[in-house]
PDB file of C-alpha atoms in Angstrom:
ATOM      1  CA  UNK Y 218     -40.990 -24.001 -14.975  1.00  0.00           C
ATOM      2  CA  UNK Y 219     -39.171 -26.804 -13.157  1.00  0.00           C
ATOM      3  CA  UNK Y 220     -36.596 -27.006 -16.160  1.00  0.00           C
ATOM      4  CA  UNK Y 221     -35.945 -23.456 -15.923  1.00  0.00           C
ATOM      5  CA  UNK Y 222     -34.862 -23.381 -12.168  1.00  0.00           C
ATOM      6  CA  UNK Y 223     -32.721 -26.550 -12.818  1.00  0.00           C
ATOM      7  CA  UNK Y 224     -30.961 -24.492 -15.752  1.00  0.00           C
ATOM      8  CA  UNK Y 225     -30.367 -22.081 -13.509  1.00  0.00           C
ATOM      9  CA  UNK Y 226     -29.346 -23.345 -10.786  1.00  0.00           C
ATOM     10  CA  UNK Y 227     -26.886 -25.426 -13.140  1.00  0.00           C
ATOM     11  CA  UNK Y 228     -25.429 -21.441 -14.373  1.00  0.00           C
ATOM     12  CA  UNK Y 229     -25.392 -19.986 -10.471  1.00  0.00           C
ATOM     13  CA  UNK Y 230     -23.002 -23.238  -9.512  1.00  0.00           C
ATOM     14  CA  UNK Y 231     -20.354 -23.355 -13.150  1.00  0.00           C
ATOM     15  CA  UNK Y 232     -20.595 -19.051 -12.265  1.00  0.00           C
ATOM     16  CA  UNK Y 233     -19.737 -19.204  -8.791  1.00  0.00           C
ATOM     17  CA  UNK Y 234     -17.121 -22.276  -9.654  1.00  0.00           C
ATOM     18  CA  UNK Y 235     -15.826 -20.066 -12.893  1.00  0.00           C
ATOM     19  CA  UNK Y 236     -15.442 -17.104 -10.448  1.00  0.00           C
ATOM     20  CA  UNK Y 237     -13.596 -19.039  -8.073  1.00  0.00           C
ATOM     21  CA  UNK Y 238     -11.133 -20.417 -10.097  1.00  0.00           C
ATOM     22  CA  UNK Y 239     -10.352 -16.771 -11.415  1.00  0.00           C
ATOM     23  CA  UNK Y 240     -10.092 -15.399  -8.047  1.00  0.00           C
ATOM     24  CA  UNK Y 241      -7.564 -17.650  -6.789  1.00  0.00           C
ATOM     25  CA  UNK Y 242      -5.853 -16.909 -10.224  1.00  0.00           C
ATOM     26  CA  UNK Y 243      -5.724 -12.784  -9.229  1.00  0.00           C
ATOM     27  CA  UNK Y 244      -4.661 -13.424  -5.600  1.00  0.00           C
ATOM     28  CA  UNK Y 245      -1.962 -11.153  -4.390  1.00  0.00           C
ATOM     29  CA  UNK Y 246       0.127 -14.396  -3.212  1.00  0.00           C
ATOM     30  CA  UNK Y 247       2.371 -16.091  -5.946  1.00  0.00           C
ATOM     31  CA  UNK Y 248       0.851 -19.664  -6.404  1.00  0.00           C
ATOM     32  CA  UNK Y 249       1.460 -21.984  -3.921  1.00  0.00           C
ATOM     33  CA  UNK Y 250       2.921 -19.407  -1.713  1.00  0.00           C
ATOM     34  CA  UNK Y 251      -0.202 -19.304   1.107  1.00  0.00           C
ATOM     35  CA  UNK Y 252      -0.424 -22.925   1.017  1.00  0.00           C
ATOM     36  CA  UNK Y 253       3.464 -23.857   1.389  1.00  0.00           C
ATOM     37  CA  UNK Y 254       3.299 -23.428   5.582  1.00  0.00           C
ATOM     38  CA  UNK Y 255       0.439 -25.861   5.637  1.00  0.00           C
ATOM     39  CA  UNK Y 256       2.179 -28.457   2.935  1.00  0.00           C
ATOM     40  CA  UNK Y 257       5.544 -28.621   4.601  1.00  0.00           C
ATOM     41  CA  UNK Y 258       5.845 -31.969   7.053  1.00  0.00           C
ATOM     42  CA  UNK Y 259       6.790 -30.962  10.272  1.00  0.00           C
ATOM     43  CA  UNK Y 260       7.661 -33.385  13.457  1.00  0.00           C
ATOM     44  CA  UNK Y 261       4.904 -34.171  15.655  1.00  0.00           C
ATOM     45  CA  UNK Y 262       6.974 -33.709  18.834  1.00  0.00           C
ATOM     46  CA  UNK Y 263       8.296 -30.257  18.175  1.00  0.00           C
ATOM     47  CA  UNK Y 264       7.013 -28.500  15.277  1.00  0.00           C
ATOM     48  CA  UNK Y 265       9.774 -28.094  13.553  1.00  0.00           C
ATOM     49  CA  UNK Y 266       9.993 -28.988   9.946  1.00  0.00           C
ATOM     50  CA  UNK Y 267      11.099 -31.995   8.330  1.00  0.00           C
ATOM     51  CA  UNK Y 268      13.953 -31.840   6.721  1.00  0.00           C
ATOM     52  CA  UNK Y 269      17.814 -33.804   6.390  1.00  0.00           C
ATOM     53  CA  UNK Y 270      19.209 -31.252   8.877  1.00  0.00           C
ATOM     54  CA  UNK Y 271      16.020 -31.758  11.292  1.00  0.00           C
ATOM     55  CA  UNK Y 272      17.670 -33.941  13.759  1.00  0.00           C
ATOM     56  CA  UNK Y 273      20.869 -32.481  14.067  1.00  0.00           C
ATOM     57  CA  UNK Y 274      18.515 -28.734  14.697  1.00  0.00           C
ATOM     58  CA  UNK Y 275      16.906 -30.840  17.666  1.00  0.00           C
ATOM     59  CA  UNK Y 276      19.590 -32.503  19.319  1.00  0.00           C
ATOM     60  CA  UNK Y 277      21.600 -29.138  19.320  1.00  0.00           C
ATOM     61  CA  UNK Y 278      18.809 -26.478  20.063  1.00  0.00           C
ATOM     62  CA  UNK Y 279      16.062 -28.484  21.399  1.00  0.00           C
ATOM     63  CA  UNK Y 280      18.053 -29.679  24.499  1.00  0.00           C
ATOM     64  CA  UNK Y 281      17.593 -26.296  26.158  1.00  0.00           C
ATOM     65  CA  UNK Y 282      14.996 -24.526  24.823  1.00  0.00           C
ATOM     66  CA  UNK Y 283      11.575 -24.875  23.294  1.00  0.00           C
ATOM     67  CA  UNK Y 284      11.106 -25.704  19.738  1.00  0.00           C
ATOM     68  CA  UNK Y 285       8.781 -22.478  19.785  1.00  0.00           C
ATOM     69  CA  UNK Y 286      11.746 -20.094  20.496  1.00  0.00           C
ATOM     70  CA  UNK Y 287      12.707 -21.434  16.817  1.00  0.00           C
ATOM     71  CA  UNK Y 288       9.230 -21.955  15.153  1.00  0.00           C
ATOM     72  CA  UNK Y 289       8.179 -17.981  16.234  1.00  0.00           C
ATOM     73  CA  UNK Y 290      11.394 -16.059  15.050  1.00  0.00           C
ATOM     74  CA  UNK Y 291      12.112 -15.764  11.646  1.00  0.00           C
ATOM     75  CA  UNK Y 292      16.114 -14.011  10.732  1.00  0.00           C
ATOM     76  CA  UNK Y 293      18.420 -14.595   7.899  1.00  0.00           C
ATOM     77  CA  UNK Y 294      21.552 -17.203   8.360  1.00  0.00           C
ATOM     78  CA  UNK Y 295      23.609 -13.554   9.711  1.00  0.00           C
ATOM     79  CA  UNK Y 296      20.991 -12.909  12.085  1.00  0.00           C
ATOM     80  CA  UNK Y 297      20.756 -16.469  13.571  1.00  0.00           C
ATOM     81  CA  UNK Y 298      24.474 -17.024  13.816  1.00  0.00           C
ATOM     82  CA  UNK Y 299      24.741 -14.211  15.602  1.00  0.00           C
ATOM     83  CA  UNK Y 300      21.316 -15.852  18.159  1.00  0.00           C
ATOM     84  CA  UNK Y 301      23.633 -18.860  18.132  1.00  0.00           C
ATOM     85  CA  UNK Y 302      27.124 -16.287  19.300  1.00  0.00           C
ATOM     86  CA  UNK Y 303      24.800 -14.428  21.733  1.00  0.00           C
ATOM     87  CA  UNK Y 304      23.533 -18.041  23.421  1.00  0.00           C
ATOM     88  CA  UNK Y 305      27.325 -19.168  23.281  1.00  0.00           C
ATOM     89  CA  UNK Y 306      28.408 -15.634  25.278  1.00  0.00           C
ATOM     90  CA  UNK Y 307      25.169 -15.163  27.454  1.00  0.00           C
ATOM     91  CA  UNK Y 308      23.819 -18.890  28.183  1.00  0.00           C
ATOM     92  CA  UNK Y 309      27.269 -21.083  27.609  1.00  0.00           C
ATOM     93  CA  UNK Y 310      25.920 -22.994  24.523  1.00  0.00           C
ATOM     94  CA  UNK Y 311      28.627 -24.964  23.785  1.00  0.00           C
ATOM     95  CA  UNK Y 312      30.827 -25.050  20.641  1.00  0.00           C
ATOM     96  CA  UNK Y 313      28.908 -26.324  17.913  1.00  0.00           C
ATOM     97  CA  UNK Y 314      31.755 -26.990  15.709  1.00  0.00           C
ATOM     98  CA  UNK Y 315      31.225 -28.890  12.297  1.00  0.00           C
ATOM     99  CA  UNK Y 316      27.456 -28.814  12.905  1.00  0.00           C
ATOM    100  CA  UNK Y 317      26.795 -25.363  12.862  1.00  0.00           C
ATOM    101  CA  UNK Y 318      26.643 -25.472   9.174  1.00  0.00           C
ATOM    102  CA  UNK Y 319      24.130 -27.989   9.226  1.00  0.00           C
ATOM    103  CA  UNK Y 320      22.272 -25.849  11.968  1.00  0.00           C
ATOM    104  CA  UNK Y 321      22.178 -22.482   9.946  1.00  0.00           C
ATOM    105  CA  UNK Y 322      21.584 -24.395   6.451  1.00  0.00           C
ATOM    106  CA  UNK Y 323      18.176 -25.531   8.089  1.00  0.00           C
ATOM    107  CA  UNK Y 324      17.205 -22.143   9.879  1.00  0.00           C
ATOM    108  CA  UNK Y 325      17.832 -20.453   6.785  1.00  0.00           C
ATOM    109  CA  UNK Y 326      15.908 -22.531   4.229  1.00  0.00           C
ATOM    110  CA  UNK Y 327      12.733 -23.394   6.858  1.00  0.00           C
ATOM    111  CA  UNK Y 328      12.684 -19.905   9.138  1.00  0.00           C
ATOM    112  CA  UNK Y 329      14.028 -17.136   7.156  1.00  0.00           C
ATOM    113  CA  UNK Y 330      12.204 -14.115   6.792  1.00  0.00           C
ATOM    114  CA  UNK Y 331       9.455 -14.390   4.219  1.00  0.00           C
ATOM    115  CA  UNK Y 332       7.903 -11.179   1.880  1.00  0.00           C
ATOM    116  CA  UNK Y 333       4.696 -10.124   2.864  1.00  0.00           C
ATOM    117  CA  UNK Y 334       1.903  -8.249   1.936  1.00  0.00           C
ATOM    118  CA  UNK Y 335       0.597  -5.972   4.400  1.00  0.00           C
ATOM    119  CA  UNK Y 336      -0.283  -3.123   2.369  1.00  0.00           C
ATOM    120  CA  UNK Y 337      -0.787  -1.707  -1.023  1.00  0.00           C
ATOM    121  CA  UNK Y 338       1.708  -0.022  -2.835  1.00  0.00           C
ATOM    122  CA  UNK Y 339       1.960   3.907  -2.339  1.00  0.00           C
ATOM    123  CA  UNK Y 340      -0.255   5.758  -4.674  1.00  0.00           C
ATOM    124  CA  UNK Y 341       2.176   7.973  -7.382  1.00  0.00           C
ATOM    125  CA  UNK Y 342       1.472  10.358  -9.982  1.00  0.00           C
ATOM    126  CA  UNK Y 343      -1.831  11.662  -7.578  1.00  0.00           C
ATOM    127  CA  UNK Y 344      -3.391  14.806  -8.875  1.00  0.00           C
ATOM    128  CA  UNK Y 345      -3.827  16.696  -5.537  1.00  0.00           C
ATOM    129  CA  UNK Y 346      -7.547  19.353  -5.671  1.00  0.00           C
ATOM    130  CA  UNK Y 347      -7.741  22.341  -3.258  1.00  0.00           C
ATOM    131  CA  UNK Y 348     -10.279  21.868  -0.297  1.00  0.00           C
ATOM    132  CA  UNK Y 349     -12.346  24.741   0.270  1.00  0.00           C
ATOM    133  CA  UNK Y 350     -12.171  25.723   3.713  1.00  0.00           C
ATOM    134  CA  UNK Y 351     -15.378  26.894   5.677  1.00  0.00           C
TER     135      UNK Y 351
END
Protein backbone atom coordinates (compact mmCIF):
# COMPACT_ATOMS: atom_id res chain seq x y z
CA UNK A 1 0.00 0.00 0.00
CA UNK A 2 2.79 2.40 0.96
CA UNK A 3 4.47 1.78 -2.57
CA UNK A 4 1.37 2.58 -4.26
CA UNK A 5 0.86 6.14 -2.72
CA UNK A 6 4.62 6.85 -3.35
CA UNK A 7 3.93 5.88 -7.17
CA UNK A 8 1.43 8.11 -7.13
CA UNK A 9 2.35 10.77 -5.67
CA UNK A 10 5.58 10.46 -7.99
CA UNK A 11 2.66 10.69 -11.30
CA UNK A 12 0.50 13.76 -9.49
CA UNK A 13 4.08 15.85 -9.28
CA UNK A 14 5.84 14.80 -13.28
CA UNK A 15 1.61 15.56 -14.25
CA UNK A 16 1.30 18.75 -12.64
CA UNK A 17 5.17 19.61 -13.77
CA UNK A 18 4.26 18.12 -17.51
CA UNK A 19 1.14 20.39 -17.43
CA UNK A 20 3.02 23.28 -16.48
CA UNK A 21 5.53 23.26 -18.88
CA UNK A 22 2.72 22.98 -21.64
CA UNK A 23 0.83 25.78 -20.28
CA UNK A 24 3.46 28.25 -20.37
CA UNK A 25 4.08 26.79 -23.94
CA UNK A 26 0.12 27.86 -25.02
CA UNK A 27 0.28 31.27 -23.27
CA UNK A 28 -1.17 34.07 -25.26
CA UNK A 29 2.25 36.13 -24.71
CA UNK A 30 5.14 35.42 -27.27
CA UNK A 31 8.02 33.88 -25.12
CA UNK A 32 9.82 36.03 -23.11
CA UNK A 33 7.46 38.80 -23.75
CA UNK A 34 5.73 38.92 -19.92
CA UNK A 35 9.01 38.50 -18.41
CA UNK A 36 11.07 41.25 -20.49
CA UNK A 37 9.73 44.35 -17.96
CA UNK A 38 11.01 42.40 -15.02
CA UNK A 39 14.55 41.33 -16.87
CA UNK A 40 15.46 44.77 -18.09
CA UNK A 41 18.11 46.63 -15.48
CA UNK A 42 16.81 49.75 -14.54
CA UNK A 43 18.65 52.59 -12.24
CA UNK A 44 17.99 52.43 -8.69
CA UNK A 45 17.57 56.21 -8.34
CA UNK A 46 14.97 56.76 -10.99
CA UNK A 47 13.55 53.83 -12.58
CA UNK A 48 14.46 54.34 -15.69
CA UNK A 49 16.12 51.69 -17.71
CA UNK A 50 19.60 51.01 -18.29
CA UNK A 51 20.74 51.64 -21.30
CA UNK A 52 23.89 53.78 -23.39
CA UNK A 53 21.48 56.72 -23.81
CA UNK A 54 20.38 56.46 -19.94
CA UNK A 55 22.40 59.28 -18.70
CA UNK A 56 22.05 61.67 -21.28
CA UNK A 57 17.69 60.83 -20.73
CA UNK A 58 18.47 61.93 -16.98
CA UNK A 59 20.53 64.83 -17.16
CA UNK A 60 18.10 66.32 -19.85
CA UNK A 61 14.57 65.23 -18.51
CA UNK A 62 15.22 64.35 -15.03
CA UNK A 63 16.32 67.92 -14.02
CA UNK A 64 12.70 69.08 -14.00
CA UNK A 65 10.50 66.48 -13.73
CA UNK A 66 10.02 63.08 -12.19
CA UNK A 67 11.38 60.03 -13.73
CA UNK A 68 7.64 58.74 -13.36
CA UNK A 69 6.28 61.34 -15.89
CA UNK A 70 8.61 59.09 -18.29
CA UNK A 71 8.29 55.55 -16.72
CA UNK A 72 4.06 55.91 -16.88
CA UNK A 73 3.61 57.21 -20.56
CA UNK A 74 4.30 55.11 -23.26
CA UNK A 75 4.21 57.11 -27.25
CA UNK A 76 6.11 56.42 -30.35
CA UNK A 77 9.45 58.65 -31.20
CA UNK A 78 6.48 61.22 -33.20
CA UNK A 79 4.52 61.36 -30.20
CA UNK A 80 7.40 62.13 -27.74
CA UNK A 81 9.09 64.70 -29.92
CA UNK A 82 6.21 66.38 -30.10
CA UNK A 83 6.04 66.01 -25.54
CA UNK A 84 9.58 67.32 -25.97
CA UNK A 85 8.11 70.62 -28.65
CA UNK A 86 5.12 71.07 -26.29
CA UNK A 87 7.66 71.32 -22.97
CA UNK A 88 9.98 73.61 -25.22
CA UNK A 89 6.66 76.03 -26.11
CA UNK A 90 4.70 75.61 -22.73
CA UNK A 91 7.52 75.07 -19.91
CA UNK A 92 10.80 76.75 -21.78
CA UNK A 93 12.77 73.42 -22.00
CA UNK A 94 15.63 74.50 -23.55
CA UNK A 95 17.11 73.54 -26.96
CA UNK A 96 18.23 70.15 -26.82
CA UNK A 97 20.25 70.28 -29.87
CA UNK A 98 22.55 67.24 -30.86
CA UNK A 99 21.10 65.27 -27.94
CA UNK A 100 17.72 65.00 -28.85
CA UNK A 101 18.56 62.10 -30.97
CA UNK A 102 20.03 60.36 -28.24
CA UNK A 103 16.87 61.36 -26.11
CA UNK A 104 14.17 59.96 -28.60
CA UNK A 105 16.48 56.81 -29.60
CA UNK A 106 16.05 55.78 -25.81
CA UNK A 107 12.23 56.70 -25.36
CA UNK A 108 11.54 54.86 -28.35
CA UNK A 109 13.36 51.55 -27.79
CA UNK A 110 12.54 51.44 -23.66
CA UNK A 111 8.83 53.34 -23.59
CA UNK A 112 7.16 52.86 -26.80
CA UNK A 113 3.85 51.57 -26.95
CA UNK A 114 3.75 47.82 -26.54
CA UNK A 115 0.78 45.22 -28.17
CA UNK A 116 -1.46 43.95 -25.77
CA UNK A 117 -3.91 41.54 -25.16
CA UNK A 118 -6.96 42.70 -23.63
CA UNK A 119 -9.44 40.75 -25.39
CA UNK A 120 -10.18 37.93 -27.68
CA UNK A 121 -10.52 38.26 -31.16
CA UNK A 122 -14.16 39.03 -32.55
CA UNK A 123 -16.09 35.92 -33.19
CA UNK A 124 -16.75 35.57 -37.39
CA UNK A 125 -18.62 33.27 -39.43
CA UNK A 126 -21.42 33.03 -36.19
CA UNK A 127 -24.55 31.22 -37.14
CA UNK A 128 -27.14 33.58 -35.53
CA UNK A 129 -30.79 31.21 -34.09
CA UNK A 130 -34.11 33.09 -33.64
CA UNK A 131 -35.15 33.67 -29.89
CA UNK A 132 -38.60 32.92 -29.25
CA UNK A 133 -40.17 35.70 -27.63
CA UNK A 134 -42.73 35.18 -24.68
Amino acid sequence: MKELIKITSILLVAFAWVSNVFVEKASVFKPGEAVKSDTLKKDAETGLIADPNFYMVKAQCTSCHSSKLIIQNRFTRDGWKQKIRWMQAKHNLWDLGETEKQVLDYLEKNYSPTASVARRTPLKNIQWYKLDQK
